[in-house]
Amino acid sequence: SKDSDHAVVVAVASRAVFEPGAGGGDGVYAEGVAFPLLQALQKVNERLLEENSAESLLFDIVLITTDSQQQQQSSQLISSTKHYGLEVSRFCFSTEEDFSESLLKNNVQLFLSTDRNEVSQTSQKGVLSALLDEYTASCPSEQLRVLLCGDAVIRPDTNPTPASRQAAQSFSARLGKMRQRFGMSDSPLSITLMTSCGGRDSCGGALQTLRSLGISADEAYCLAGAPQGPILSVLRPHFLLSDGFSGLED
Amino acid sequence: MVKMSLDPVQVMSGQVKELKVAPSSNGDSRGSWEEKEEFDQDHLGLTSKPIPVTGRRARKVEGGIFFPKPENAVTIAVSSRVLFRTEREQKVFEQKGVEEYLRYQIEHENEPFAPGPAFPFVKALEAVNSRLRELYPQSEELFDIVLVTYNHAHVGIRLINTINHHNLFIERFCMTGGSSPIGYLKAWHTNLYLSADADKVREALAEGIAAATMFMPEKLTEVSQSQLRVAFDGDAVLFSDESERIFKAHGLDKFFEHEKENEDTLLDHGPLKGFLEALGKLQKKFYAKGHRLDCPIRTFLVTARSAASSGIRALKTLRAWGLEIDEALFLAGAPKGPMLEKIRPHIYFDDQMFHVEGAAEMGTIAAHVPYGIAQKHNAKQNTGVRK
């Protein structure tokens, strides 16, 4: 029961969900880096429905691919999805040229991929996008962990536009609303704020911004110039969203 | 009781400059004994929304590094419960649960917490940093204070407001929202972790991180605002607990015998040896610029060992490690409280709660290092009492 008005549409590149070309035996694909992420998204849905069986604010998961080989083996894609019990509502096959349009047409609020170029392109076309990497594979599958970056740019190749900032804020606001459905402990969704460069006031400002968007962060880290790597490896977020959370006035 | 100094240049004891006379804390959580002026509840000088900043905050002080790399700095991680006084909030948490606790915190967001047991220590660290920056403006070898708390980010704004109110220099923090802070301690290259939670402290010690549990003393004696003074117990703090084991198992005579026989064998290191080492490195930087007499860091060994006998092994070990300790006090079993009251350290580390409590009774801020044989012994004693 996913009301299209309230569902949060998340598109994931199928190449990230399944290992391209690798066989998982029985004509089924092997698990890719985004596997725990998908399981975590599903876990959130499960718990949301446990709280309220009529819940409409749910994740709507779409698998999207431009990979022509995977498109030819679309039945294998679909059967692999069934095999692993993944709840994918739609499969989207697109060409590279139409890719961003496909996303927009499908009302995708967040696009996740392991392909840096893909993420850069869709980002510039106004689709909120986040890059997945090998660390994503080691994230937990029982809790979705989202990192909101409060200042300066963690991924310097994405250029924040007012539209993408807006997309980040509205997606996060919906995430914040989902988070409110659960209590403080044992939540299947965890929202973390991190500021990298500024001192405590920039983190304080970001917390205020989040609050104004209706988002209560669970965790907050203010690095003030310390290297992010060691902290991120403990944090283990599934993905990061930047822009739109600083204390700066837009 | 003999007072000895390893330092050939005899520094006069009691040379504590600029003792500020502060109003005594009567346990009132609103009492801010560290501050000189009273604060008016209505005009706390806090804006409800922090001032937006663009990039780095402008520093009033000129020169010096303000965001050192964690591996270059001496990183001190403090939890919010020891940096500030949060007893009232703790009660809300214990009696009404986490949701009510967070609601309470947000409601009182613009009320700064009062200083806790680690507060004077942190202020003293900042005083040392100012001196270091004057002498070595390009160096990252400074104290770096990181707030590492179990708290949810909901408490973040209140903590930031409090730090602002007390004008503390803390720009780095981790609010783990209930997850274990231990991984973050490692990520920050933590040299010392101070917490109110003995379990977390034990976990940190098990990971090789110097750590101690802090308690709020009933009364607080004034401490120096310009010189950082750190006191250590010897066995099971700077040194391993090997000698203590002998004492506990076989008694005092056997202990003396063992120490005499092994006088020339170095003691093994204890959990706080590394921290003393880090302090020593910073001290040398002051000495190099001619500031031996007015060095803003001073270290003390306060041990039940006796100077004429068992203390020798301790001194030889320190010397072999290349560590200097400014004053070594061998109490030969005499109570530590009165001596600590004279020394006025910002923090005193001991592995035995008996000594920690004794020190606190006399107004010394003492921290418990839950390491070694003394912990098992205490546990055994407790079960005995219960029966």
mmCIF file of N, CA and C in Angstrom, chain A residues 145 179-180 182-185 191 193 195 197-205 207-209 211 216-227 230-236 247-249, chain B residues 48-57 67 69-71 98-99 102 106 109 151-154 156-157 160 163-164 167-177 179-180 183-184 187-188:
data_model
loop_
_atom_site.group_PDB
_atom_site.id
_atom_site.type_symbol
_atom_site.label_atom_id
_atom_site.label_comp_id
_atom_site.label_asym_id
_atom_site.label_seq_id
_atom_site.Cartn_x
_atom_site.Cartn_y
_atom_site.Cartn_z
ATOM 1 N N ARG A 145 21.132 4.126 7.835
ATOM 2 C CA ARG A 145 21.893 5.212 8.435
ATOM 3 C C ARG A 145 22.187 6.264 7.367
ATOM 4 N N ARG A 179 11.238 9.393 10.643
ATOM 5 C CA ARG A 179 11.973 9.146 11.887
ATOM 6 C C ARG A 179 11.090 9.350 13.105
ATOM 7 N N GLN A 180 10.160 10.320 12.970
ATOM 8 C CA GLN A 180 9.269 10.630 14.081
ATOM 9 C C GLN A 180 8.291 9.508 14.395
ATOM 10 N N PHE A 182 9.085 6.610 14.993
ATOM 11 C CA PHE A 182 9.724 5.668 15.916
ATOM 12 C C PHE A 182 10.200 6.390 17.159
ATOM 13 N N GLY A 183 10.480 5.619 18.202
ATOM 14 C CA GLY A 183 11.012 6.181 19.445
ATOM 15 C C GLY A 183 12.500 6.440 19.350
ATOM 16 N N MET A 184 13.049 6.871 20.487
ATOM 17 C CA MET A 184 14.457 7.263 20.497
ATOM 18 C C MET A 184 15.386 6.075 20.309
ATOM 19 N N SER A 185 15.023 4.942 20.913
ATOM 20 C CA SER A 185 15.909 3.788 20.769
ATOM 21 C C SER A 185 15.240 2.765 19.862
ATOM 22 N N ILE A 191 19.418 9.248 11.671
ATOM 23 C CA ILE A 191 19.858 10.424 10.915
ATOM 24 C C ILE A 191 21.019 11.074 11.644
ATOM 25 N N LEU A 193 24.089 14.098 11.616
ATOM 26 C CA LEU A 193 24.582 15.354 11.055
ATOM 27 C C LEU A 193 26.091 15.408 11.235
ATOM 28 N N THR A 195 29.397 18.149 10.476
ATOM 29 C CA THR A 195 30.005 19.337 9.878
ATOM 30 C C THR A 195 31.510 19.113 9.859
ATOM 31 N N CYS A 197 34.206 21.394 8.437
ATOM 32 C CA CYS A 197 35.216 22.450 8.511
ATOM 33 C C CYS A 197 34.986 23.431 9.644
ATOM 34 N N GLY A 198 33.774 23.891 9.789
ATOM 35 C CA GLY A 198 33.505 24.938 10.763
ATOM 36 C C GLY A 198 33.581 24.413 12.185
ATOM 37 N N GLY A 199 33.557 25.342 13.129
ATOM 38 C CA GLY A 199 33.566 24.974 14.534
ATOM 39 C C GLY A 199 32.163 24.690 15.042
ATOM 40 N N ARG A 200 32.034 24.744 16.344
ATOM 41 C CA ARG A 200 30.769 24.326 16.952
ATOM 42 C C ARG A 200 29.579 25.161 16.500
ATOM 43 N N ASP A 201 29.781 26.436 16.222
ATOM 44 C CA ASP A 201 28.643 27.265 15.835
ATOM 45 C C ASP A 201 28.092 26.869 14.473
ATOM 46 N N SER A 202 28.937 26.371 13.600
ATOM 47 C CA SER A 202 28.402 25.952 12.312
ATOM 48 C C SER A 202 27.592 24.672 12.500
ATOM 49 N N CYS A 203 28.000 23.834 13.434
ATOM 50 C CA CYS A 203 27.217 22.629 13.720
ATOM 51 C C CYS A 203 25.909 23.008 14.397
ATOM 52 N N GLY A 204 26.000 23.978 15.320
ATOM 53 C CA GLY A 204 24.793 24.456 15.981
ATOM 54 C C GLY A 204 23.805 25.038 14.982
ATOM 55 N N GLY A 205 24.344 25.801 14.023
ATOM 56 C CA GLY A 205 23.513 26.378 12.981
ATOM 57 C C GLY A 205 22.838 25.313 12.138
ATOM 58 N N LEU A 207 22.154 22.259 13.092
ATOM 59 C CA LEU A 207 21.110 21.615 13.905
ATOM 60 C C LEU A 207 19.837 22.449 13.903
ATOM 61 N N GLN A 208 20.009 23.779 13.949
ATOM 62 C CA GLN A 208 18.844 24.670 13.896
ATOM 63 C C GLN A 208 18.137 24.556 12.542
ATOM 64 N N THR A 209 18.939 24.504 11.481
ATOM 65 C CA THR A 209 18.350 24.369 10.140
ATOM 66 C C THR A 209 17.545 23.082 10.048
ATOM 67 N N ARG A 211 16.205 21.441 12.425
ATOM 68 C CA ARG A 211 15.010 21.559 13.248
ATOM 69 C C ARG A 211 13.925 22.318 12.489
ATOM 70 N N SER A 216 14.927 15.824 13.356
ATOM 71 C CA SER A 216 15.687 15.692 14.594
ATOM 72 C C SER A 216 16.802 14.680 14.375
ATOM 73 N N ALA A 217 18.018 15.171 14.355
ATOM 74 C CA ALA A 217 19.142 14.260 14.143
ATOM 75 C C ALA A 217 19.349 13.398 15.386
ATOM 76 N N ASP A 218 19.749 12.134 15.169
ATOM 77 C CA ASP A 218 20.059 11.257 16.292
ATOM 78 C C ASP A 218 21.478 11.498 16.782
ATOM 79 N N GLU A 219 22.375 11.639 15.814
ATOM 80 C CA GLU A 219 23.790 11.804 16.149
ATOM 81 C C GLU A 219 24.312 13.065 15.485
ATOM 82 N N ALA A 220 25.340 13.651 16.091
ATOM 83 C CA ALA A 220 25.953 14.844 15.495
ATOM 84 C C ALA A 220 27.453 14.801 15.722
ATOM 85 N N TYR A 221 28.197 15.125 14.682
ATOM 86 C CA TYR A 221 29.654 15.137 14.767
ATOM 87 C C TYR A 221 30.172 16.437 14.189
ATOM 88 N N CYS A 222 30.992 17.100 14.980
ATOM 89 C CA CYS A 222 31.596 18.335 14.509
ATOM 90 C C CYS A 222 33.088 18.069 14.408
ATOM 91 N N LEU A 223 33.595 18.065 13.189
ATOM 92 C CA LEU A 223 34.987 17.670 12.986
ATOM 93 C C LEU A 223 35.967 18.830 13.072
ATOM 94 N N ALA A 224 35.511 20.004 12.724
ATOM 95 C CA ALA A 224 36.376 21.197 12.750
ATOM 96 C C ALA A 224 37.736 20.898 12.134
ATOM 97 N N GLY A 225 37.719 20.368 10.940
ATOM 98 C CA GLY A 225 38.966 20.171 10.211
ATOM 99 C C GLY A 225 39.639 18.820 10.403
ATOM 100 N N ALA A 226 39.157 18.015 11.328
ATOM 101 C CA ALA A 226 39.781 16.699 11.500
ATOM 102 C C ALA A 226 39.433 15.818 10.302
ATOM 103 N N PRO A 227 40.290 14.857 9.958
ATOM 104 C CA PRO A 227 40.012 14.017 8.787
ATOM 105 C C PRO A 227 38.727 13.211 8.962
ATOM 106 N N PRO A 230 38.470 8.385 9.312
ATOM 107 C CA PRO A 230 38.350 7.568 10.521
ATOM 108 C C PRO A 230 36.964 7.645 11.161
ATOM 109 N N ILE A 231 36.360 8.845 11.146
ATOM 110 C CA ILE A 231 35.035 8.995 11.740
ATOM 111 C C ILE A 231 33.988 8.257 10.908
ATOM 112 N N LEU A 232 34.073 8.417 9.583
ATOM 113 C CA LEU A 232 33.096 7.768 8.700
ATOM 114 C C LEU A 232 33.154 6.251 8.828
ATOM 115 N N SER A 233 34.365 5.726 9.044
ATOM 116 C CA SER A 233 34.457 4.266 9.114
ATOM 117 C C SER A 233 33.835 3.724 10.398
ATOM 118 N N VAL A 234 33.695 4.571 11.410
ATOM 119 C CA VAL A 234 32.984 4.137 12.609
ATOM 120 C C VAL A 234 31.479 4.371 12.425
ATOM 121 N N LEU A 235 31.150 5.507 11.813
ATOM 122 C CA LEU A 235 29.756 5.894 11.603
ATOM 123 C C LEU A 235 29.008 4.929 10.690
ATOM 124 N N ARG A 236 29.678 4.536 9.644
ATOM 125 C CA ARG A 236 29.119 3.651 8.618
ATOM 126 C C ARG A 236 27.745 4.083 8.110
ATOM 127 N N GLY A 247 24.139 26.348 8.329
ATOM 128 C CA GLY A 247 23.426 27.425 9.002
ATOM 129 C C GLY A 247 23.393 28.669 8.151
ATOM 130 N N LEU A 248 23.957 28.559 6.929
ATOM 131 C CA LEU A 248 23.998 29.737 6.067
ATOM 132 C C LEU A 248 22.614 30.108 5.583
ATOM 133 N N GLU A 249 22.375 31.371 5.498
ATOM 134 C CA GLU A 249 21.124 31.826 4.917
ATOM 135 C C GLU A 249 21.248 31.690 3.405
ATOM 136 N N SER B 48 18.776 32.901 20.676
ATOM 137 C CA SER B 48 18.135 31.596 20.517
ATOM 138 C C SER B 48 18.645 30.910 19.263
ATOM 139 N N LYS B 49 19.071 31.656 18.292
ATOM 140 C CA LYS B 49 19.641 31.043 17.085
ATOM 141 C C LYS B 49 21.102 31.455 16.987
ATOM 142 N N PRO B 50 21.995 30.483 16.912
ATOM 143 C CA PRO B 50 23.412 30.825 16.781
ATOM 144 C C PRO B 50 23.656 31.694 15.549
ATOM 145 N N ILE B 51 24.629 32.570 15.673
ATOM 146 C CA ILE B 51 24.917 33.487 14.568
ATOM 147 C C ILE B 51 25.430 32.682 13.381
ATOM 148 N N PRO B 52 24.846 32.895 12.221
ATOM 149 C CA PRO B 52 25.336 32.153 11.049
ATOM 150 C C PRO B 52 26.776 32.554 10.750
ATOM 151 N N VAL B 53 27.565 31.570 10.394
ATOM 152 C CA VAL B 53 28.958 31.902 10.086
ATOM 153 C C VAL B 53 29.286 31.453 8.684
ATOM 154 N N THR B 54 30.208 32.143 8.081
ATOM 155 C CA THR B 54 30.689 31.703 6.778
ATOM 156 C C THR B 54 32.099 31.179 6.992
ATOM 157 N N GLY B 55 32.276 29.907 6.777
ATOM 158 C CA GLY B 55 33.603 29.325 6.931
ATOM 159 C C GLY B 55 34.130 29.444 8.351
ATOM 160 N N ARG B 56 35.397 29.653 8.512
ATOM 161 C CA ARG B 56 36.036 29.687 9.829
ATOM 162 C C ARG B 56 35.586 30.911 10.617
ATOM 163 N N ARG B 57 35.411 30.663 11.862
ATOM 164 C CA ARG B 57 35.032 31.744 12.763
ATOM 165 C C ARG B 57 36.226 32.659 12.941
ATOM 166 N N PHE B 67 42.883 24.328 14.933
ATOM 167 C CA PHE B 67 42.297 23.029 14.606
ATOM 168 C C PHE B 67 43.425 22.049 14.293
ATOM 169 N N LYS B 69 45.696 18.674 13.806
ATOM 170 C CA LYS B 69 45.375 17.304 13.392
ATOM 171 C C LYS B 69 45.370 16.434 14.648
ATOM 172 N N PRO B 70 44.368 15.601 14.792
ATOM 173 C CA PRO B 70 44.255 14.791 16.003
ATOM 174 C C PRO B 70 45.515 14.001 16.366
ATOM 175 N N GLU B 71 46.222 13.489 15.350
ATOM 176 C CA GLU B 71 47.401 12.679 15.687
ATOM 177 C C GLU B 71 48.570 13.512 16.187
ATOM 178 N N VAL B 98 14.018 8.139 28.350
ATOM 179 C CA VAL B 98 14.796 8.935 27.410
ATOM 180 C C VAL B 98 13.974 10.021 26.702
ATOM 181 N N GLU B 99 12.723 9.711 26.384
ATOM 182 C CA GLU B 99 11.923 10.692 25.639
ATOM 183 C C GLU B 99 11.693 11.953 26.478
ATOM 184 N N LEU B 102 14.912 13.991 26.881
ATOM 185 C CA LEU B 102 15.246 14.829 25.735
ATOM 186 C C LEU B 102 14.311 16.034 25.652
ATOM 187 N N ILE B 106 15.542 19.974 25.711
ATOM 188 C CA ILE B 106 15.191 20.958 24.687
ATOM 189 C C ILE B 106 14.470 22.152 25.314
ATOM 190 N N GLU B 109 16.966 24.502 26.827
ATOM 191 C CA GLU B 109 18.078 24.672 25.891
ATOM 192 C C GLU B 109 18.894 25.928 26.110
ATOM 193 N N ASN B 151 25.095 11.202 24.437
ATOM 194 C CA ASN B 151 23.851 11.924 24.256
ATOM 195 C C ASN B 151 23.363 11.941 22.817
ATOM 196 N N HIS B 152 22.082 12.132 22.651
ATOM 197 C CA HIS B 152 21.506 12.337 21.327
ATOM 198 C C HIS B 152 21.767 13.770 20.878
ATOM 199 N N ALA B 153 21.733 13.964 19.587
ATOM 200 C CA ALA B 153 21.982 15.295 19.042
ATOM 201 C C ALA B 153 20.929 16.304 19.488
ATOM 202 N N HIS B 154 19.840 15.825 20.042
ATOM 203 C CA HIS B 154 18.812 16.729 20.568
ATOM 204 C C HIS B 154 19.379 17.645 21.646
ATOM 205 N N GLY B 156 22.379 18.688 21.607
ATOM 206 C CA GLY B 156 23.487 19.413 20.996
ATOM 207 C C GLY B 156 23.430 20.917 21.178
ATOM 208 N N ILE B 157 22.250 21.480 20.928
ATOM 209 C CA ILE B 157 22.166 22.935 20.989
ATOM 210 C C ILE B 157 22.394 23.435 22.413
ATOM 211 N N ILE B 160 26.125 23.242 23.050
ATOM 212 C CA ILE B 160 26.836 24.314 22.351
ATOM 213 C C ILE B 160 26.590 25.652 23.036
ATOM 214 N N ILE B 163 28.775 25.711 26.112
ATOM 215 C CA ILE B 163 30.183 25.945 25.790
ATOM 216 C C ILE B 163 30.400 27.426 25.468
ATOM 217 N N ASN B 164 29.464 27.997 24.724
ATOM 218 C CA ASN B 164 29.547 29.420 24.398
ATOM 219 C C ASN B 164 29.482 30.278 25.656
ATOM 220 N N ASN B 167 32.564 30.239 27.531
ATOM 221 C CA ASN B 167 33.701 30.659 26.707
ATOM 222 C C ASN B 167 34.802 29.601 26.668
ATOM 223 N N LEU B 168 34.377 28.365 26.523
ATOM 224 C CA LEU B 168 35.338 27.271 26.410
ATOM 225 C C LEU B 168 35.766 27.130 24.962
ATOM 226 N N PHE B 169 36.999 26.646 24.782
ATOM 227 C CA PHE B 169 37.438 26.428 23.420
ATOM 228 C C PHE B 169 37.245 24.945 23.076
ATOM 229 N N ILE B 170 36.023 24.592 22.756
ATOM 230 C CA ILE B 170 35.753 23.221 22.322
ATOM 231 C C ILE B 170 35.021 23.302 21.001
ATOM 232 N N GLU B 171 35.716 22.892 19.942
ATOM 233 C CA GLU B 171 35.124 23.003 18.613
ATOM 234 C C GLU B 171 34.826 21.649 18.003
ATOM 235 N N ARG B 172 35.204 20.605 18.696
ATOM 236 C CA ARG B 172 35.021 19.270 18.135
ATOM 237 C C ARG B 172 34.179 18.436 19.076
ATOM 238 N N PHE B 173 33.205 17.734 18.516
ATOM 239 C CA PHE B 173 32.445 16.844 19.379
ATOM 240 C C PHE B 173 31.814 15.689 18.612
ATOM 241 N N CYS B 174 31.481 14.685 19.389
ATOM 242 C CA CYS B 174 30.781 13.492 18.906
ATOM 243 C C CYS B 174 29.596 13.268 19.810
ATOM 244 N N MET B 175 28.417 13.322 19.240
ATOM 245 C CA MET B 175 27.225 12.946 20.012
ATOM 246 C C MET B 175 26.714 11.674 19.385
ATOM 247 N N THR B 176 26.939 10.564 20.070
ATOM 248 C CA THR B 176 26.735 9.279 19.405
ATOM 249 C C THR B 176 25.315 8.737 19.483
ATOM 250 N N GLY B 177 24.418 9.484 20.115
ATOM 251 C CA GLY B 177 23.016 9.073 20.136
ATOM 252 C C GLY B 177 22.790 7.690 20.708
ATOM 253 N N SER B 179 25.113 5.143 20.751
ATOM 254 C CA SER B 179 26.100 4.130 20.319
ATOM 255 C C SER B 179 27.360 4.271 21.153
ATOM 256 N N SER B 180 28.147 3.200 21.186
ATOM 257 C CA SER B 180 29.374 3.238 21.967
ATOM 258 C C SER B 180 30.330 4.291 21.430
ATOM 259 N N GLY B 183 34.791 3.547 19.476
ATOM 260 C CA GLY B 183 35.339 3.653 18.127
ATOM 261 C C GLY B 183 35.758 5.078 17.801
ATOM 262 N N TYR B 184 34.963 6.021 18.273
ATOM 263 C CA TYR B 184 35.282 7.424 17.990
ATOM 264 C C TYR B 184 36.509 7.876 18.764
ATOM 265 N N ALA B 187 39.288 6.958 16.674
ATOM 266 C CA ALA B 187 39.346 7.782 15.462
ATOM 267 C C ALA B 187 39.933 9.152 15.762
ATOM 268 N N TRP B 188 39.751 9.627 16.984
ATOM 269 C CA TRP B 188 40.284 10.921 17.365
ATOM 270 C C TRP B 188 41.687 10.830 17.958
#
